[in-house]
Coordinates of C-alpha atoms in Angstrom, one line a residue:
X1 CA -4.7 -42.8 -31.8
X2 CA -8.0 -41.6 -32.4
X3 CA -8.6 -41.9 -29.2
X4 CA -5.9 -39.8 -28.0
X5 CA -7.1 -36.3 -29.5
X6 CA -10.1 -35.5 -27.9
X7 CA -8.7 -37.1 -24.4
X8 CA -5.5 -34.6 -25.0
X9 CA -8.2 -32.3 -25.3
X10 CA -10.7 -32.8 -22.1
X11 CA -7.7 -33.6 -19.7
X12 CA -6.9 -30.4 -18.5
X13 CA -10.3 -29.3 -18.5
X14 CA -10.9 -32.4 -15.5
X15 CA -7.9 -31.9 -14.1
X16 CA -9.1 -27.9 -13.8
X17 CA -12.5 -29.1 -12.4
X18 CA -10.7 -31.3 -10.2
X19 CA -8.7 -28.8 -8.3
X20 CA -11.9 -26.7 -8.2
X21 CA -13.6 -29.6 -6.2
X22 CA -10.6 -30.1 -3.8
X23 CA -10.2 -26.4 -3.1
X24 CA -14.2 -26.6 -2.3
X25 CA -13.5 -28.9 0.3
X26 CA -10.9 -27.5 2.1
X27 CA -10.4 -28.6 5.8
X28 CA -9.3 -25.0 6.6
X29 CA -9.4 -21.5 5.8
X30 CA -6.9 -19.1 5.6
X31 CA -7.6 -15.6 7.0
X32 CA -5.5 -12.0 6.9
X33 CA -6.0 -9.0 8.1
X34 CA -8.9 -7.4 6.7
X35 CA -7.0 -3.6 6.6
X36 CA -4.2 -3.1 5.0
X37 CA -0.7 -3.7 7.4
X38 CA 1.5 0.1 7.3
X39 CA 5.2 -0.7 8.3
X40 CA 7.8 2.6 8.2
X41 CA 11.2 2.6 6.1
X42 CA 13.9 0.5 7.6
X43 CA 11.8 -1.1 10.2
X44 CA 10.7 -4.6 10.6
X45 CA 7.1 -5.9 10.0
X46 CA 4.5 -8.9 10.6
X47 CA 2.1 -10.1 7.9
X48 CA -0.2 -11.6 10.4
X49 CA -2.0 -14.4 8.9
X50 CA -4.0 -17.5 10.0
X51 CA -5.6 -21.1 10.0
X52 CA -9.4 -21.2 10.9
X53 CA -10.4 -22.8 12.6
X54 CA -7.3 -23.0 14.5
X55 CA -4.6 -26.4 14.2
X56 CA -1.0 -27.1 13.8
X57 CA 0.7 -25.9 10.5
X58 CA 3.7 -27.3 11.9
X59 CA 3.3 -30.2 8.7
X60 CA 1.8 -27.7 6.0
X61 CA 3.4 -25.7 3.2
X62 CA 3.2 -22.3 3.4
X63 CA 4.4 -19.9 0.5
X64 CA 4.0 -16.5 0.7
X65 CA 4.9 -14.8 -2.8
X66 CA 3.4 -11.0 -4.6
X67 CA 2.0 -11.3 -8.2
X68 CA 3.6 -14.9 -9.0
X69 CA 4.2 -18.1 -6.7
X70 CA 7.8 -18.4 -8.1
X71 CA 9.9 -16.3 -7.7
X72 CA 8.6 -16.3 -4.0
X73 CA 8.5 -13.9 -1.3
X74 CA 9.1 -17.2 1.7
X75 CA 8.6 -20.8 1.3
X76 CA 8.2 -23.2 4.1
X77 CA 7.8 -27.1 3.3
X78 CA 9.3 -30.3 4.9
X79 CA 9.6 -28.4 8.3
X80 CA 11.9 -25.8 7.6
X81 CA 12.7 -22.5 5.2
X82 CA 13.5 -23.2 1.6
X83 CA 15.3 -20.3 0.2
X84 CA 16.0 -21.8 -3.5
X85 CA 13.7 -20.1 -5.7
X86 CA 13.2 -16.8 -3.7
X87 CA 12.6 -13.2 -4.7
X88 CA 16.4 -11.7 -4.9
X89 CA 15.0 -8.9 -3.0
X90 CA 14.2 -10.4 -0.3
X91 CA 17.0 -12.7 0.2
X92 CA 18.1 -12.3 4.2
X93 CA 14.9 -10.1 4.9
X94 CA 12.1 -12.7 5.6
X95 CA 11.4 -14.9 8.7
X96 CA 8.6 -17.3 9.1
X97 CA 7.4 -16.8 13.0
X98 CA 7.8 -20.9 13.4
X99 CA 6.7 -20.3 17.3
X100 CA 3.0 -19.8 16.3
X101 CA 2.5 -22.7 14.0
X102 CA 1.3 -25.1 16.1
X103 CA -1.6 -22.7 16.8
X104 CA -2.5 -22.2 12.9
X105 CA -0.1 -18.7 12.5
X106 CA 1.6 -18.7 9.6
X107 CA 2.7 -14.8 10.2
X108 CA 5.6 -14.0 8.4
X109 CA 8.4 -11.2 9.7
X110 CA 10.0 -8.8 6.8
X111 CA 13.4 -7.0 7.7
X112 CA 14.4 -3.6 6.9
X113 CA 11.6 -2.5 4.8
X114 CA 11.8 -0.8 1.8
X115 CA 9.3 1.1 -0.5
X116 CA 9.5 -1.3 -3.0
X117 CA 7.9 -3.8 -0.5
X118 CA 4.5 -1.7 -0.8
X119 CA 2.0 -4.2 -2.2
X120 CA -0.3 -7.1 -2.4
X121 CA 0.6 -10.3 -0.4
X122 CA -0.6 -13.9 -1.0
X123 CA -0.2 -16.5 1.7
X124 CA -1.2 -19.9 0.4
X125 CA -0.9 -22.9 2.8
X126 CA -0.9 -26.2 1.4
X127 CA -2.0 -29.7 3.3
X128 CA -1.6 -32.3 1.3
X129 CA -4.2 -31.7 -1.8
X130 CA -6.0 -29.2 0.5
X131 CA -5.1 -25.7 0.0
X132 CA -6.4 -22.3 0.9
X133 CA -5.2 -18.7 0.6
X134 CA -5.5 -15.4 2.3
X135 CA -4.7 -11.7 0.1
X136 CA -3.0 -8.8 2.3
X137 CA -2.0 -5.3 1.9
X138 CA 1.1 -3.8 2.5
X139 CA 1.4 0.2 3.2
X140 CA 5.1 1.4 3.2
X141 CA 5.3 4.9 5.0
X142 CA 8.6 7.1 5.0
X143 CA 8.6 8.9 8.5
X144 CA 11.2 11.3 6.2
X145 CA 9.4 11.8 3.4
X146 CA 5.5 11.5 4.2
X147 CA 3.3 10.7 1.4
X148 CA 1.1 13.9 0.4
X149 CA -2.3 13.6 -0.7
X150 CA -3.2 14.8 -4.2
X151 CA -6.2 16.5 -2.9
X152 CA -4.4 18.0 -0.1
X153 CA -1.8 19.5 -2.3
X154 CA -4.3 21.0 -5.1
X155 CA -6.1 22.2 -1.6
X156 CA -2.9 24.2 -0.4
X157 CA -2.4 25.5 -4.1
X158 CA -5.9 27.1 -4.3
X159 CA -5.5 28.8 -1.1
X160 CA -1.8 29.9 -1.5
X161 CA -3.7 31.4 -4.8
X162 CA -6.5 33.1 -3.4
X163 CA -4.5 34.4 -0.1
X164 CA -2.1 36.1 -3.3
X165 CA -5.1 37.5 -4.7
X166 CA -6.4 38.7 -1.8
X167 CA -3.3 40.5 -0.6
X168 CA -2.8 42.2 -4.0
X169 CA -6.5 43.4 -4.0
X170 CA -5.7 44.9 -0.6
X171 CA -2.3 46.5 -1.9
X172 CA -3.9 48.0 -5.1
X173 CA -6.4 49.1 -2.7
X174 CA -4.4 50.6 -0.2
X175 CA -2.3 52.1 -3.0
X176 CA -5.6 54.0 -4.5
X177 CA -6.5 55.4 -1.6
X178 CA -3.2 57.0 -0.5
X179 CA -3.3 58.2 -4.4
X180 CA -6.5 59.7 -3.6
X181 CA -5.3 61.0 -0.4
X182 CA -2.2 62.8 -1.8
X183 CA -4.4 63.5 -4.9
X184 CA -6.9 65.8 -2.2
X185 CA -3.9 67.3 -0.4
X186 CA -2.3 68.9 -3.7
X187 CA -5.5 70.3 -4.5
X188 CA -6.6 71.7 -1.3
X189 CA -3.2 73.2 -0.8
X190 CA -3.6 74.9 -4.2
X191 CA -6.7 76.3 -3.0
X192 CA -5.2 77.7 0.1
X193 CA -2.4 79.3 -1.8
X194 CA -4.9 80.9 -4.1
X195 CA -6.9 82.4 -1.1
X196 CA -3.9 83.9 0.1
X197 CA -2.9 85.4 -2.6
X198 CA -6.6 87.2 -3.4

C-alpha cells in the first residue's frame, strides 16, 4: 500500500514521457498546406493533406476533427468511415478521398460549405503507436456578401469625409463670391443713379 501512492503518482508522468518518445520516432510525417485553403458558400472543398514521405494509408487511422478529437469532423479506421461520434454539423457533408490513400493522401472533401466551417483543421493519422499530425486553415468566402476590410472601410469613411468638406468649402465659397458680386452691383448701380440725377 505504501507502495502504491507514489507509483499512482509517477504513472502518468511515464506514460506522458512515453508518448513523447513514440511521437519522436515517428515513421512518417504528416504535411498540409502551408496557406490557408479559401472555399466559397455552398460549394464543395478539399483539405489536401499528406504522408511524407509518401506510402499507403490504406491501413492507418485518420481523424480529422477542429478544437477537440471527439466530437470529430471525419474518422477513418478499420478501412472504412466511422460516422459514430461525429460533429452533428457535419453529418452527410464530409468524404474521405479513399482513391489517394495508397499514395499517403489523406485529403478530405467538405460538402456545401457554410460560414461556420471557417477555421483551424487537425488531421491526425495514426499507425499503430506511431502518430503524426498536420494543422490547416480554412477561409470561408461569401461571393454575396464579400468580407470588407476594416482598414478599407475607415479608408472610404475618411474620404467620403473630406470629399464633404471639400464640397461645402467650395459651396460657401461660391456662395461668398456671388454675395460679393451682387453686393458690387447694388452699389455701383446706386452710384449711377446718383450721377444721373446731379
Amino acid at each position: 500500500s505504501n507502495l502504491a501512492a507514489p507509483w499512482s503518482t509517477i504513472r502518468p508522468v511515464l506514460i506522458y514521457f512515453l508518448c513523447l518518445l513514440v511521437h519522436s520516432t515517428a515513421q512518417f510525417k504528416v504535411v498540409g498546406p502551408d496557406h490557408p485553403v479559401t472555399a466559397i458558400v455552398g460549394e464543395e472543398i478539399v483539405l489536401p493533406c499528406h504522408l511524407s514521405p509518401r506510402m499507403s494509408a490504406e491501413k492507418m487511422e485518420m481523424t480529422w476533427f477542429r478544437s477537440q478529437i471527439s466530437p470529430f469532423v471525419h474518422h477513418y479506421s478499420d478501412g472504412k468511415d466511422q460516422y459514430g461520434l461525429q460533429m452533428p454539423e457535419f453529418q452527410g457533408r464530409t468524404e474521405l478521398l479513399k482513391d489517394g490513400l495508397l499514395n499517403g493522401s489523406v485529403a478530405l472533401r467538405i460538402l456545401s460549405i457554410r460560414p461556420s466551417d471557417e477555421g483551424q483543421y487537425h488531421c491526425l493519422v495514426l499507425d499503430g503507436i506511431f502518430y503524426e499530425e498536420a494543422l490547416l486553415d480554412l477561409k470561408v468566402a461569401d461571393p454575396f456578401f464579400p468580407r470588407v476590410n476594416p482598414w478599407m472601410v475607415a479608408l472610404s469613411v475618411i474620404l467620403m469625409v473630406l470629399l464633404g468638406s471639400f464640397a461645402l468649402s467650395a459651396y460657401l465659397f461660391w456662395i461668398k463670391g456671388n454675395l460679393r458680386i451682387r453686393k458690387y452691383r447694388v452699389i455701383h448701380k446706386r452710384l449711377s443713379s446718383k450721377k444721373l440725377v446731379q
